[in-house]
Coordinates of N, CA and C in Angstrom, one line a residue:
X1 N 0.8 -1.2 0.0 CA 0.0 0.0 0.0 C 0.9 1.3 0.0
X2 N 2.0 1.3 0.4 CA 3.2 2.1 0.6 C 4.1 2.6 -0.5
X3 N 4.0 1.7 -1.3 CA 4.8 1.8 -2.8 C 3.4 2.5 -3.4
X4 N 2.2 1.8 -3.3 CA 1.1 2.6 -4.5 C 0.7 4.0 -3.4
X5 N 1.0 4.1 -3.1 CA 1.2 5.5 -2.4 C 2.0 6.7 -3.1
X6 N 3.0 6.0 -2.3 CA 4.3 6.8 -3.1 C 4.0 6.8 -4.7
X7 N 3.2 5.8 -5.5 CA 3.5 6.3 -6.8 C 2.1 7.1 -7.4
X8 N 0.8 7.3 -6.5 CA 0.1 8.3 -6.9 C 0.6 9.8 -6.8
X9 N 1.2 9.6 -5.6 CA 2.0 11.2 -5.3 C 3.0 11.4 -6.7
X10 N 3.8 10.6 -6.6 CA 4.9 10.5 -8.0 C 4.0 11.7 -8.9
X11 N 2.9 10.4 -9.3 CA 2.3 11.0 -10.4 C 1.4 12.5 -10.1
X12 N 1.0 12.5 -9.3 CA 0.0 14.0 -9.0 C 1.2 15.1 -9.2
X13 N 2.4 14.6 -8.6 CA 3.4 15.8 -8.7 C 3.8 16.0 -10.4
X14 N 4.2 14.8 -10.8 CA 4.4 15.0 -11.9 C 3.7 15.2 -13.5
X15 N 2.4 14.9 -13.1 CA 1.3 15.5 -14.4 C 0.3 16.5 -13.9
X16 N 0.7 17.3 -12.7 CA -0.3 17.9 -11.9 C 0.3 19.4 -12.0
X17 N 0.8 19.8 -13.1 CA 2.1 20.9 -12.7 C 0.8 22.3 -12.4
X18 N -0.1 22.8 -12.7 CA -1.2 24.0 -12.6 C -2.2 23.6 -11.1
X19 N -2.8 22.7 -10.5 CA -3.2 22.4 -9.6 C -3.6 21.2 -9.3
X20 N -3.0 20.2 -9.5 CA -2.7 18.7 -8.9 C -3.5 17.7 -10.2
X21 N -3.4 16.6 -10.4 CA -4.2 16.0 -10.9 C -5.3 15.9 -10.9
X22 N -6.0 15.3 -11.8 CA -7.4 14.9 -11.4 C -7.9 13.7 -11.0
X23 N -7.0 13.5 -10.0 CA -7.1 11.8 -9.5 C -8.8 11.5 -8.9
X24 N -9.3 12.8 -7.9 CA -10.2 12.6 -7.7 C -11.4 13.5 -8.2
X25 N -12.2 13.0 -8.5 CA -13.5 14.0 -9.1 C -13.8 15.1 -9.1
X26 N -14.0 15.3 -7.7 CA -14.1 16.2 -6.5 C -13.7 17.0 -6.6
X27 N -12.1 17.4 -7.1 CA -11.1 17.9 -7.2 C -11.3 18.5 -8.7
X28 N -11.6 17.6 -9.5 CA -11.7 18.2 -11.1 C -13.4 18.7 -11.8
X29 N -13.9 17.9 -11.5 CA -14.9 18.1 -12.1 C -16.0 19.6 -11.7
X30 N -16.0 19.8 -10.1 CA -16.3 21.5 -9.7 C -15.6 22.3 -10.6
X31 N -14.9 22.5 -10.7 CA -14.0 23.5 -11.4 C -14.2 23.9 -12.4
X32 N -14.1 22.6 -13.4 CA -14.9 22.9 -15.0 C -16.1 23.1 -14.8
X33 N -17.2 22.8 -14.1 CA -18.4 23.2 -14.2 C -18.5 24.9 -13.9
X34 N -17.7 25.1 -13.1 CA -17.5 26.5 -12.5 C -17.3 27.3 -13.7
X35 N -16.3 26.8 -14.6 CA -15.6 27.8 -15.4 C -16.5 27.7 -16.3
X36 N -17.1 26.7 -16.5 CA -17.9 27.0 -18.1 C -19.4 27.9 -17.8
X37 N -19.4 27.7 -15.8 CA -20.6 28.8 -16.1 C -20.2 30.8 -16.3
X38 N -19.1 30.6 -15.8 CA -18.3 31.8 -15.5 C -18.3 32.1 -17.4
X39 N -18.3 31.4 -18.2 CA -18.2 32.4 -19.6 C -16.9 31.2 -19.8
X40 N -16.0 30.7 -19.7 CA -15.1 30.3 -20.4 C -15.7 29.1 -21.9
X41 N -16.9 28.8 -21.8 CA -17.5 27.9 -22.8 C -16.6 26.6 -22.7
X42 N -17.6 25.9 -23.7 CA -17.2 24.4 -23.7 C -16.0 24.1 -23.6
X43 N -14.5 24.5 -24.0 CA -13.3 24.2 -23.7 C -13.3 23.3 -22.9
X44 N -13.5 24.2 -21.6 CA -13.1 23.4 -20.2 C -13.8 21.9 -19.8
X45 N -14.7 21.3 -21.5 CA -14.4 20.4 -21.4 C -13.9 19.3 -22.4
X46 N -13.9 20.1 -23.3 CA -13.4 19.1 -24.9 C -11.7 19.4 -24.5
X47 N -10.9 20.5 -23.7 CA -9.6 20.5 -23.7 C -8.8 18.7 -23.4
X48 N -8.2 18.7 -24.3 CA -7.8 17.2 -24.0 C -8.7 16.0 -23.9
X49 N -10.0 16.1 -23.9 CA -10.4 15.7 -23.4 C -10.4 13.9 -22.3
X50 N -10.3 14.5 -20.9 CA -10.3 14.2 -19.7 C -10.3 14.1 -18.9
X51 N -11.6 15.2 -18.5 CA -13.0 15.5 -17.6 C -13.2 14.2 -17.4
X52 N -14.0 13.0 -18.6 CA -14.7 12.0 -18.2 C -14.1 11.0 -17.3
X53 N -12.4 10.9 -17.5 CA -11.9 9.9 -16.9 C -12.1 9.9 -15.3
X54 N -11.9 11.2 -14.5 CA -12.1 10.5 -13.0 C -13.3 10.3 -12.6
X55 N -13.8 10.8 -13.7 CA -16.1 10.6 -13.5 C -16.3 9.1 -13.3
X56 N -15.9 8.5 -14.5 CA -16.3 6.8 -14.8 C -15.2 5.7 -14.7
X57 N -14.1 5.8 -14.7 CA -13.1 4.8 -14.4 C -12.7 4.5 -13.2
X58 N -13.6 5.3 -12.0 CA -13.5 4.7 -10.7 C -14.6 3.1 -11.0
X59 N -15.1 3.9 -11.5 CA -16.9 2.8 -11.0 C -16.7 1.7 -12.2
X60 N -15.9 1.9 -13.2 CA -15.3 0.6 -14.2 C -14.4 0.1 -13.6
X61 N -13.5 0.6 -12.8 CA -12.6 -0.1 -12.0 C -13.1 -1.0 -10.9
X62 N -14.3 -0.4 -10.0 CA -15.3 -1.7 -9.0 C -16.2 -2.8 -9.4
X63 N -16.3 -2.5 -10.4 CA -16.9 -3.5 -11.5 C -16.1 -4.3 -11.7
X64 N -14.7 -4.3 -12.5 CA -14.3 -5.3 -12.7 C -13.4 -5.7 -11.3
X65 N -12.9 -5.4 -10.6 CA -12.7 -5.7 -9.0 C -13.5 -6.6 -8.6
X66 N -15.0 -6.2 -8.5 CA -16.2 -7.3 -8.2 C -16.0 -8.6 -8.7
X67 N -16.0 -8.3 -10.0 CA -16.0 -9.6 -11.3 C -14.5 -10.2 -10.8
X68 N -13.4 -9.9 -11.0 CA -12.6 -10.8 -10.1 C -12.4 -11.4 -9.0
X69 N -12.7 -10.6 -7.9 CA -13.2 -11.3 -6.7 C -14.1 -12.4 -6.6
X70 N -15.4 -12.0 -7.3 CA -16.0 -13.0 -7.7 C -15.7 -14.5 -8.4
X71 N -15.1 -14.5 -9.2 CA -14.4 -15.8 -10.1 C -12.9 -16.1 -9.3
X72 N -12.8 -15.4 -8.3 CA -10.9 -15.7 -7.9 C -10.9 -16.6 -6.3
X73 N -12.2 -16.0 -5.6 CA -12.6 -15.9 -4.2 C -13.7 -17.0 -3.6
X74 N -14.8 -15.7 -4.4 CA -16.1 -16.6 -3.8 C -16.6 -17.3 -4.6
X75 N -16.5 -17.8 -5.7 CA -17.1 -18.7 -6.3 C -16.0 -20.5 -5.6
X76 N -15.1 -20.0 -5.3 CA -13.7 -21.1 -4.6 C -14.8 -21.7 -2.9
X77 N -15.3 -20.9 -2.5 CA -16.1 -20.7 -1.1 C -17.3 -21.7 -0.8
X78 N -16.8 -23.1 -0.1 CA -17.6 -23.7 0.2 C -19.1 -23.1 0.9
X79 N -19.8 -23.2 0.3 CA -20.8 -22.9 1.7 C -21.4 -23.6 2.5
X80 N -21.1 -23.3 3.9 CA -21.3 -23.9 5.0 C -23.1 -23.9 4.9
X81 N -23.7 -25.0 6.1 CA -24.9 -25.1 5.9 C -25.4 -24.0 6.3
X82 N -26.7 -23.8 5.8 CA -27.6 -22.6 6.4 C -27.9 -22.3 7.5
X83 N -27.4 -21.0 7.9 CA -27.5 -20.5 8.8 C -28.8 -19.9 9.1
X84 N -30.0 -19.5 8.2 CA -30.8 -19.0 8.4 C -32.3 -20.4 8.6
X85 N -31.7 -22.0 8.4 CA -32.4 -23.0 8.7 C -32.2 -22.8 10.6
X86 N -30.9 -23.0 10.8 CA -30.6 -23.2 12.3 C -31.7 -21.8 13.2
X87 N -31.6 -20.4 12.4 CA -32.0 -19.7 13.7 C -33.4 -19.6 13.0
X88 N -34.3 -20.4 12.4 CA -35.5 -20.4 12.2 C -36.3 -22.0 12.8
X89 N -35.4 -22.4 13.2 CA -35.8 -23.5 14.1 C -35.7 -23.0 15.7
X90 N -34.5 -22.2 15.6 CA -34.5 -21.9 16.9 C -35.7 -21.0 17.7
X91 N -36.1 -19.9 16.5 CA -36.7 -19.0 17.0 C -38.7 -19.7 17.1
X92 N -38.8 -21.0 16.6 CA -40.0 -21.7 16.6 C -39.8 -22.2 18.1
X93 N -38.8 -22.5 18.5 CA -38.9 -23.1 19.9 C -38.8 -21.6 20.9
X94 N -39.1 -20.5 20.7 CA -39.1 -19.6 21.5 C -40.1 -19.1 21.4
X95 N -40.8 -19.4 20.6 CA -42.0 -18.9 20.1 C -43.5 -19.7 20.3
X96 N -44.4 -19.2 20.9 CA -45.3 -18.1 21.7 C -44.4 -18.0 22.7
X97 N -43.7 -16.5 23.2 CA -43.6 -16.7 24.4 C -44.7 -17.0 25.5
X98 N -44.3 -17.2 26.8 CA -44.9 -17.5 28.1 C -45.6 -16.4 28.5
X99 N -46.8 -16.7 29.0 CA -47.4 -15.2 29.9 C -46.8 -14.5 30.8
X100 N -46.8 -13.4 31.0 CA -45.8 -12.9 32.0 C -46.7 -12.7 33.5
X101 N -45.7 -13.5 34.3 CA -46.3 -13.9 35.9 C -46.1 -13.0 36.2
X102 N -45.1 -12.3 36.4 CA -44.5 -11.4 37.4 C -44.8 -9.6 37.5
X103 N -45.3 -8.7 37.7 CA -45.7 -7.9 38.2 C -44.7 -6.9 37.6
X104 N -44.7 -5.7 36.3 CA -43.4 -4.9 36.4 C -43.0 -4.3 37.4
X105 N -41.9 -3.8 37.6 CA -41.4 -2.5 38.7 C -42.0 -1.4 38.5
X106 N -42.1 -0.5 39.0 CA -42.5 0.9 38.7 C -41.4 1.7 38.7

């Protein structure tokens, strides 16, 4: 986690030279909305365009993260017997409770 640390910083320093990368959205995406209402026009977002990337390559990136975890993990994952058989037997034997004898406190 130490190394991909050190190499986001790397990069924020070194493609970030006007005000940091656009690693996170939050960071990029206010700003062009700002400027294009301020009068600068569409530029701020056809420049290079690379607005879209911190928008949608997070949420393509959990997607396919999912999809591997999936096929690498839990599909490998015996499953143990049901758990929701055991506490639906249990909760039948608790069930009606008993009248209540005893008198509350006040």
């Amino acid at each position: 986690a130490f190394l991909i640390g050190i190499m986001v910083v790397a990069l924020c320093w070194a493609y970030g030279t006007n005000c940091m990368a656009a690693v996170n959205p939050a960071r990029d995406f206010p700003p062009r909305v700002l400027a294009y209402m301020v009068g600068y026009g569409s530029e701020v977002f056809t420049y290079r365009h690379f607005w879209w990337i911190p928008m949608f390559i997070p949420h393509v990136g959990g997607l396919i993260g999912t999809w591997l975890y999936v096929l690498a993990i839990e599909m490998h994952i015996v499953p143990e017997r049901r758990r929701d058989d055991r506490i639906e037997r249990e909760m039948t034997n608790l069930l009606p409770l008993p009248p209540r004898t005893e008198k509350p406190v006040v």
